[in-house]
PDB file of C-alpha atoms in Angstrom:
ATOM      1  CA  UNK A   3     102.103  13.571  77.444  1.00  0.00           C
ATOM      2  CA  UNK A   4     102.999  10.035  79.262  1.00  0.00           C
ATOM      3  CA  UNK A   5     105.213   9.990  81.418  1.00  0.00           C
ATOM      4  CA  UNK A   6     108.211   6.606  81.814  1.00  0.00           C
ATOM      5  CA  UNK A   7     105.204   5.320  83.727  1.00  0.00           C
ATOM      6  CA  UNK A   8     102.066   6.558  82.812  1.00  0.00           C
ATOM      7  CA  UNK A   9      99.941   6.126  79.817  1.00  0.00           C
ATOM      8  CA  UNK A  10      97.967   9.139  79.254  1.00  0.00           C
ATOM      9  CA  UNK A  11      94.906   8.606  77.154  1.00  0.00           C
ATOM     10  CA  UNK A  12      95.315  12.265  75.536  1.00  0.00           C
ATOM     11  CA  UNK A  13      98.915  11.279  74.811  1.00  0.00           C
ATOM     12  CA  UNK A  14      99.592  12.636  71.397  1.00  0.00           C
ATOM     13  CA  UNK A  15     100.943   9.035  70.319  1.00  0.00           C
ATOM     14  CA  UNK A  16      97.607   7.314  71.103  1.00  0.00           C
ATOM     15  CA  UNK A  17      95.954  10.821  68.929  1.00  0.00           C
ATOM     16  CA  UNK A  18      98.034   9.297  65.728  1.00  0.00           C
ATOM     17  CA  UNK A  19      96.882   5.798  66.067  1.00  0.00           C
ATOM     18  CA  UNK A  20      93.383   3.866  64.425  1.00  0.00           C
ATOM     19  CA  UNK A  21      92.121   3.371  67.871  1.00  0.00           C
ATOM     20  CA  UNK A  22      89.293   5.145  67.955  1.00  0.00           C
ATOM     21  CA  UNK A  23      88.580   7.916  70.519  1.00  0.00           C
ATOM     22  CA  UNK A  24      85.627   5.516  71.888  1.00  0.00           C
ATOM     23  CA  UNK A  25      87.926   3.069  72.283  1.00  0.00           C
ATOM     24  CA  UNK A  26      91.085   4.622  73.358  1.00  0.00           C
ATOM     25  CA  UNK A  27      89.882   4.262  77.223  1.00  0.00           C
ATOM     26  CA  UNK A  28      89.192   1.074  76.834  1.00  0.00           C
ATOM     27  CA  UNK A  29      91.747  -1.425  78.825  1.00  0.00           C
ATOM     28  CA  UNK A  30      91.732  -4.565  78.948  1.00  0.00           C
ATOM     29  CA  UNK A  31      93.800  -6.351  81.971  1.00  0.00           C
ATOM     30  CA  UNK A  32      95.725  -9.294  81.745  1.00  0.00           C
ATOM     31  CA  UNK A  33      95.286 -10.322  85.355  1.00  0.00           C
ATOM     32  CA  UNK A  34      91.989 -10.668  84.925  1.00  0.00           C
ATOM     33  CA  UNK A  35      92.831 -13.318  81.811  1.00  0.00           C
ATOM     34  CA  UNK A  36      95.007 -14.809  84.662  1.00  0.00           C
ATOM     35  CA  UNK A  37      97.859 -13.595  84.183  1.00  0.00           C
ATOM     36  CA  UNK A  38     100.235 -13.983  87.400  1.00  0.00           C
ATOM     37  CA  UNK A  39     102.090 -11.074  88.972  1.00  0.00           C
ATOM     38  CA  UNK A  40     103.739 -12.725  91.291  1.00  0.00           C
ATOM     39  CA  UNK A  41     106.161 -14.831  88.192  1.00  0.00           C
ATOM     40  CA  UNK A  42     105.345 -17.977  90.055  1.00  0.00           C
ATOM     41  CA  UNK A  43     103.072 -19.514  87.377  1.00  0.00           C
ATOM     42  CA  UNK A  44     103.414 -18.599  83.436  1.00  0.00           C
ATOM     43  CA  UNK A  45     101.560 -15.454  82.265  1.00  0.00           C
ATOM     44  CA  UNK A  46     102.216 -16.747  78.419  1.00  0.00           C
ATOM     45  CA  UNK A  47      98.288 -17.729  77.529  1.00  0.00           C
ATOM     46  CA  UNK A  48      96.905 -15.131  79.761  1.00  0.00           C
ATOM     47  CA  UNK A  49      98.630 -12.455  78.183  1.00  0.00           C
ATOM     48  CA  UNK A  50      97.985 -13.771  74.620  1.00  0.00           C
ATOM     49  CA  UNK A  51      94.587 -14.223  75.243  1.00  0.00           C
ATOM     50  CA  UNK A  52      94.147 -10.420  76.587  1.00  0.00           C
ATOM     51  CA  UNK A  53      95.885  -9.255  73.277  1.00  0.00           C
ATOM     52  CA  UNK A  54      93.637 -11.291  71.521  1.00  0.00           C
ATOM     53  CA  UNK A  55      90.094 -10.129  73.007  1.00  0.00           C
ATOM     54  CA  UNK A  56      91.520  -6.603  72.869  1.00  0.00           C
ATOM     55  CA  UNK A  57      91.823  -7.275  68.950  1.00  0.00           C
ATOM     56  CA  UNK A  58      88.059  -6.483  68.456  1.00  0.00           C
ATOM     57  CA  UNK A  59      87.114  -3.157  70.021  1.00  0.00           C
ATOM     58  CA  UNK A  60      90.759  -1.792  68.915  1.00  0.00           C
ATOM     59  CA  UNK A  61      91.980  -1.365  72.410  1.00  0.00           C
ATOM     60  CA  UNK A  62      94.417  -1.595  74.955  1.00  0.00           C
ATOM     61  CA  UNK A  63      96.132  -3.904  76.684  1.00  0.00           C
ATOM     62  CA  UNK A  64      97.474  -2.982  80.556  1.00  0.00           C
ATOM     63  CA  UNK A  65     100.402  -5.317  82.250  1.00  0.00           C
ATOM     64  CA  UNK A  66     100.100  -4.177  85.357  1.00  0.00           C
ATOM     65  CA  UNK A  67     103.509  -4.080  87.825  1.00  0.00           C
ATOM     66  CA  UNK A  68     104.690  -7.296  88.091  1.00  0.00           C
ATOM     67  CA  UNK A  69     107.115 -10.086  87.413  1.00  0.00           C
ATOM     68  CA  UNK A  70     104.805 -12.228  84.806  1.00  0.00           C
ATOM     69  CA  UNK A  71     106.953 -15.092  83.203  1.00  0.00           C
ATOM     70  CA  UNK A  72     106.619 -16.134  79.529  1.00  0.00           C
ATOM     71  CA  UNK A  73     107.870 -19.259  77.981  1.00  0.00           C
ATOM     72  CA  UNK A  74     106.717 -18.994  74.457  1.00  0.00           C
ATOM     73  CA  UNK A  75     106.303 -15.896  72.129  1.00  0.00           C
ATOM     74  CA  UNK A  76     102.962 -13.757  72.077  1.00  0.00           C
ATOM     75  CA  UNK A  77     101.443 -12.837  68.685  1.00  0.00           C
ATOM     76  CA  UNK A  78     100.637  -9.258  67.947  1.00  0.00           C
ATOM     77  CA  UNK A  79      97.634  -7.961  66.236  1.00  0.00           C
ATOM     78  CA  UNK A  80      96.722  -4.468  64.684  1.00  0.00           C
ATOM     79  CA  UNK A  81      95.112  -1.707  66.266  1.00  0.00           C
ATOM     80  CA  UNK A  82      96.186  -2.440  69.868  1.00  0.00           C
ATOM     81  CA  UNK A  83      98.482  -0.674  72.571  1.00  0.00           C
ATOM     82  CA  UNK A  84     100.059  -3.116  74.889  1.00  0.00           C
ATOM     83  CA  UNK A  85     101.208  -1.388  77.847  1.00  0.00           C
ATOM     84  CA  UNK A  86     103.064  -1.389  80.869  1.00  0.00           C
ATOM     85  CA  UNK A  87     103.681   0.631  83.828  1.00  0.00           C
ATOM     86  CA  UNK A  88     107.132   1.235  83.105  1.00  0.00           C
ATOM     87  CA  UNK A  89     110.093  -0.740  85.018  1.00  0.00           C
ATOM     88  CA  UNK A  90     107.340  -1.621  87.712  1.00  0.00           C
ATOM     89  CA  UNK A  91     106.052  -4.391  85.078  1.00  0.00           C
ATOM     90  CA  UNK A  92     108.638  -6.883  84.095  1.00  0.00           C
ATOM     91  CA  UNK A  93     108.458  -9.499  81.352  1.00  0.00           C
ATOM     92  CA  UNK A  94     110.960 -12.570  82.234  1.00  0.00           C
ATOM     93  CA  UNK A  95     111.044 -14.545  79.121  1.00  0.00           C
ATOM     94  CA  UNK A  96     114.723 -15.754  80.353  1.00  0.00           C
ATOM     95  CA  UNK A  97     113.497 -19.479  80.058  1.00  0.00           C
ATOM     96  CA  UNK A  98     111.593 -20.010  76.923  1.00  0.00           C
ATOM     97  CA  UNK A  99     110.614 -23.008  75.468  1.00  0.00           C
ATOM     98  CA  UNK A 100     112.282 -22.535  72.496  1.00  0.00           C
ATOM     99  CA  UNK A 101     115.736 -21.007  72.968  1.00  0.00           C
ATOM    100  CA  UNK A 102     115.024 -19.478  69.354  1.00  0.00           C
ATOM    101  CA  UNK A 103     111.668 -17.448  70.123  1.00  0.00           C
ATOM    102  CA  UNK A 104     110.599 -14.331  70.050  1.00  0.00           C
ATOM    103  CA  UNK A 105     108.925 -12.427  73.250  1.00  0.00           C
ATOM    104  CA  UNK A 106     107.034 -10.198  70.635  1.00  0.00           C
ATOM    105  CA  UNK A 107     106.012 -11.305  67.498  1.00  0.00           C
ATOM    106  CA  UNK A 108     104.188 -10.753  63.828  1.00  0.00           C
ATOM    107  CA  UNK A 109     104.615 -12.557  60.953  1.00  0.00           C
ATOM    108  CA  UNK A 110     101.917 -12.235  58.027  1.00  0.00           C
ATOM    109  CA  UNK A 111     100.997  -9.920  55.149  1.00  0.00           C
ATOM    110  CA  UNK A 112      99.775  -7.126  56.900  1.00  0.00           C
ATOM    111  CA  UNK A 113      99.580  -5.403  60.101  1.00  0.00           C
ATOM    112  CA  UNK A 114      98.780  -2.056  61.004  1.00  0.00           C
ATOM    113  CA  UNK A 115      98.817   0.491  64.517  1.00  0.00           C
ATOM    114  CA  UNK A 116     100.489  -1.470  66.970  1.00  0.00           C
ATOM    115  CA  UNK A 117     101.788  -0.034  70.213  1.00  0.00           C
ATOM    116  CA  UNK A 118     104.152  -1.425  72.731  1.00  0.00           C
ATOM    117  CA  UNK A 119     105.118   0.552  75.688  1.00  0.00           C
ATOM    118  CA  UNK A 120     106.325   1.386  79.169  1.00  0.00           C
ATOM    119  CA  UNK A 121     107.867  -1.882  80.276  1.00  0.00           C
ATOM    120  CA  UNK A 122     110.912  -4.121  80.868  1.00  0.00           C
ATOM    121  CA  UNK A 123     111.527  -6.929  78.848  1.00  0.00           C
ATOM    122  CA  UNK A 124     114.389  -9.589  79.634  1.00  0.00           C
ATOM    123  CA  UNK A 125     115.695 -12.358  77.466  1.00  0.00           C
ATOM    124  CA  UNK A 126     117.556 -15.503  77.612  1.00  0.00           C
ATOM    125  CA  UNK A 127     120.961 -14.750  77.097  1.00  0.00           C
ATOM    126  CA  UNK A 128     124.451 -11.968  77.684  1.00  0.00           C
ATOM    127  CA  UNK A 129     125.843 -10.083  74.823  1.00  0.00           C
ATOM    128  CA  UNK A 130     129.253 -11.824  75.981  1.00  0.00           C
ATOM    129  CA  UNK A 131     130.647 -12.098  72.504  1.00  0.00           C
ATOM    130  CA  UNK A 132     129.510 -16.052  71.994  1.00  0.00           C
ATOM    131  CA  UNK A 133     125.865 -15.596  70.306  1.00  0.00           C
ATOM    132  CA  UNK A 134     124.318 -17.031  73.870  1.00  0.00           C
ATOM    133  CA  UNK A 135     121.478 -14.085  73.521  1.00  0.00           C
ATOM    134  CA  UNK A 136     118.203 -15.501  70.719  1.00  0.00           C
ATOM    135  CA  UNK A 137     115.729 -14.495  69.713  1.00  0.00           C
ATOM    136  CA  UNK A 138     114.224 -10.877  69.694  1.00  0.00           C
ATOM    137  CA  UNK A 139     112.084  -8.870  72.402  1.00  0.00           C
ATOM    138  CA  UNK A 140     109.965  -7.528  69.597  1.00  0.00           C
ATOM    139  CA  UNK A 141     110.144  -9.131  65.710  1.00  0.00           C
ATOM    140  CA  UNK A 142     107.509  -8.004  63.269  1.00  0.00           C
ATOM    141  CA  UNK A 143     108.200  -9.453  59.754  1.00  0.00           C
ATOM    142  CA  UNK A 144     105.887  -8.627  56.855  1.00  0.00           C
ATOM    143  CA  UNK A 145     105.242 -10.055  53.639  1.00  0.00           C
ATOM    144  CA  UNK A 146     102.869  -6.780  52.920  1.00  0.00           C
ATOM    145  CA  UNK A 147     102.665  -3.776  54.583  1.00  0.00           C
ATOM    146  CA  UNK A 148     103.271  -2.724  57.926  1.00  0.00           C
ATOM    147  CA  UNK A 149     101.866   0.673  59.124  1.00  0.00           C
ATOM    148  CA  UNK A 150     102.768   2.584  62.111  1.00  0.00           C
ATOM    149  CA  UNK A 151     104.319  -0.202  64.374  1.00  0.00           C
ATOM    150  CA  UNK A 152     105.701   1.537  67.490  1.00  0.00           C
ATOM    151  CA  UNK A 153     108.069   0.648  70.739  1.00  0.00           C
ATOM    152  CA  UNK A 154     108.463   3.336  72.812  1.00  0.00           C
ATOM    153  CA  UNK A 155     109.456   4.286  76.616  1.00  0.00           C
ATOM    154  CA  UNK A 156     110.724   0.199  77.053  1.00  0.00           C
ATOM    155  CA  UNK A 157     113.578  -1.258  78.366  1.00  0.00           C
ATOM    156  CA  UNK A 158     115.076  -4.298  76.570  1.00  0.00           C
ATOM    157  CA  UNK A 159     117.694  -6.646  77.682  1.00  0.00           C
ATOM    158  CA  UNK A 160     119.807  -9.762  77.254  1.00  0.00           C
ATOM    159  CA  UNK A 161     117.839 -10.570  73.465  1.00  0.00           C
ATOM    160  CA  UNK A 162     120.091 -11.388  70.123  1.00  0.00           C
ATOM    161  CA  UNK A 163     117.908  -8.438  68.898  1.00  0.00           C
ATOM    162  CA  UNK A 164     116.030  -5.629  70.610  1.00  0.00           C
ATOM    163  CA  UNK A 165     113.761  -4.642  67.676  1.00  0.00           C
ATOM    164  CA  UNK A 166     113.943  -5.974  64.789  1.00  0.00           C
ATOM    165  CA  UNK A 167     111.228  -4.496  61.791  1.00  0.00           C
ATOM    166  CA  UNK A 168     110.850  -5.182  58.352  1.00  0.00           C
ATOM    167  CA  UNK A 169     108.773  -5.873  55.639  1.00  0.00           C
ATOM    168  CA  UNK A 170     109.400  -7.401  51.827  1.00  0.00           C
ATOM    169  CA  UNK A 171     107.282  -4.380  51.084  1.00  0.00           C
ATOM    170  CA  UNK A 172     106.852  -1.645  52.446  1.00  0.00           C
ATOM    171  CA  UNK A 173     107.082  -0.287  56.523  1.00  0.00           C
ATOM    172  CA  UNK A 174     106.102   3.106  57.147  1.00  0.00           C
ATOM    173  CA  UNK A 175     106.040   5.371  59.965  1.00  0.00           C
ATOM    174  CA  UNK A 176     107.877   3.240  62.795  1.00  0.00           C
ATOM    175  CA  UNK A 177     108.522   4.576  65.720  1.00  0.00           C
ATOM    176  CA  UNK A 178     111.237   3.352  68.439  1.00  0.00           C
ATOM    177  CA  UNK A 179     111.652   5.792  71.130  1.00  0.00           C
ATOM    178  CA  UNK A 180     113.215   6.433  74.638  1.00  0.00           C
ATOM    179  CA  UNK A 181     113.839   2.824  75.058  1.00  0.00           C
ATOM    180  CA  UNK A 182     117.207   1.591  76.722  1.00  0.00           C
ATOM    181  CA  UNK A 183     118.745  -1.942  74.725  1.00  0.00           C
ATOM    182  CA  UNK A 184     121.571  -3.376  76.862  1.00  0.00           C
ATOM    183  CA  UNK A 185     123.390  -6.581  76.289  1.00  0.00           C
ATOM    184  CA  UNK A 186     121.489  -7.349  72.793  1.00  0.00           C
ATOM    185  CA  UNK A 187     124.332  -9.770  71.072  1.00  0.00           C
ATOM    186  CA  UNK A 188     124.003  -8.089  67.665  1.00  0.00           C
ATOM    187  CA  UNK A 189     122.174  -4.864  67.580  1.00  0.00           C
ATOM    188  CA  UNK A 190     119.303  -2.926  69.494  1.00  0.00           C
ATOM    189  CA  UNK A 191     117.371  -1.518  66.542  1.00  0.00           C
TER     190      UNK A 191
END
């Protein structure tokens, strides 16, 4: 099993997903889409981009350690893992565009088997009583159904939400697990 830090491709949570055992080695890096380290330049269209090439085999997506900066939200799509390795990768999305964003987000009438794990994710605001936190670190809002969507082993902070999930249909088998939520304004879960 995974450790706070370690994805394990025989991890028993990667078993219950649609990636395919072909695929589940499979990792695609967001440095090499550009993505900056360093937080000096913004990681935002690197990062999206990697999600979206790992899209088609059903893959994974690896955020290696680092400070990467994002200033506008990043659009999920089934049948991925994004992963981190745990509170060595950090995702400052303290200065977004929109004060109102999202750092991870679905919206749509279906979306199945997606996996985000092992990192820290910051927001833009304090849970100091005055609403100054927005936005959530992970918002997936269906129309349809939405299958297995999973958080797990992450550490959220300073959002108006930590995860928010629902769908005007039907969500089944979520999983949030072993993540810490500190100074969300409203509620972690």
């Amino acid at each position: 099993m995974a450790t706070w830090n370690q994805v394990n491709a025989d991890d028993p949570l990667l078993a219950r997903t649609a990636i395919s055992a072909a695929n589940k080695n499979i990792s695609v890096n967001v440095t090499d889409y550009g993505a900056d380290p360093t937080g000096v330049a913004d990681s935002t269209f690197a990062i999206q981009a990697a999600i979206n090439a790992a899209a088609t085999p059903q893959s994974r997506v690896h955020i290696p350690a680092g400070n990467y900066r994002i200033t506008s939200r990043l659009t999920l799509v089934s049948n991925v893992w994004i992963y981190g390795d745990g509170d060595g990768t950090y995702l400052d999305f303290s200065s977004p565009a929109d004060s109102n964003d999202h750092l991870f987000y679905w919206s749509g009438t279906n979306l199945d088997d997606v996996t985000i794990s092992d990192m820290r994710m910051r927001g833009n605001g304090l849970d100091l009583g005055d609403r100054s936190a927005q936005g959530a670190a992970v918002l997936i809002s269906g129309t349809g159904a939405v299958s297995r969507p999973k958080v797990l082993r992450c550490r959220i902070e300073r959002f108006r939400f930590g995860v928010n999930i629902y769908s005007a249909t039907l969500v089944t088998h979520p999983e949030v697990r072993d993540c810490g939520i500190d100074a969300c304004a409203y509620t972690g879960i």
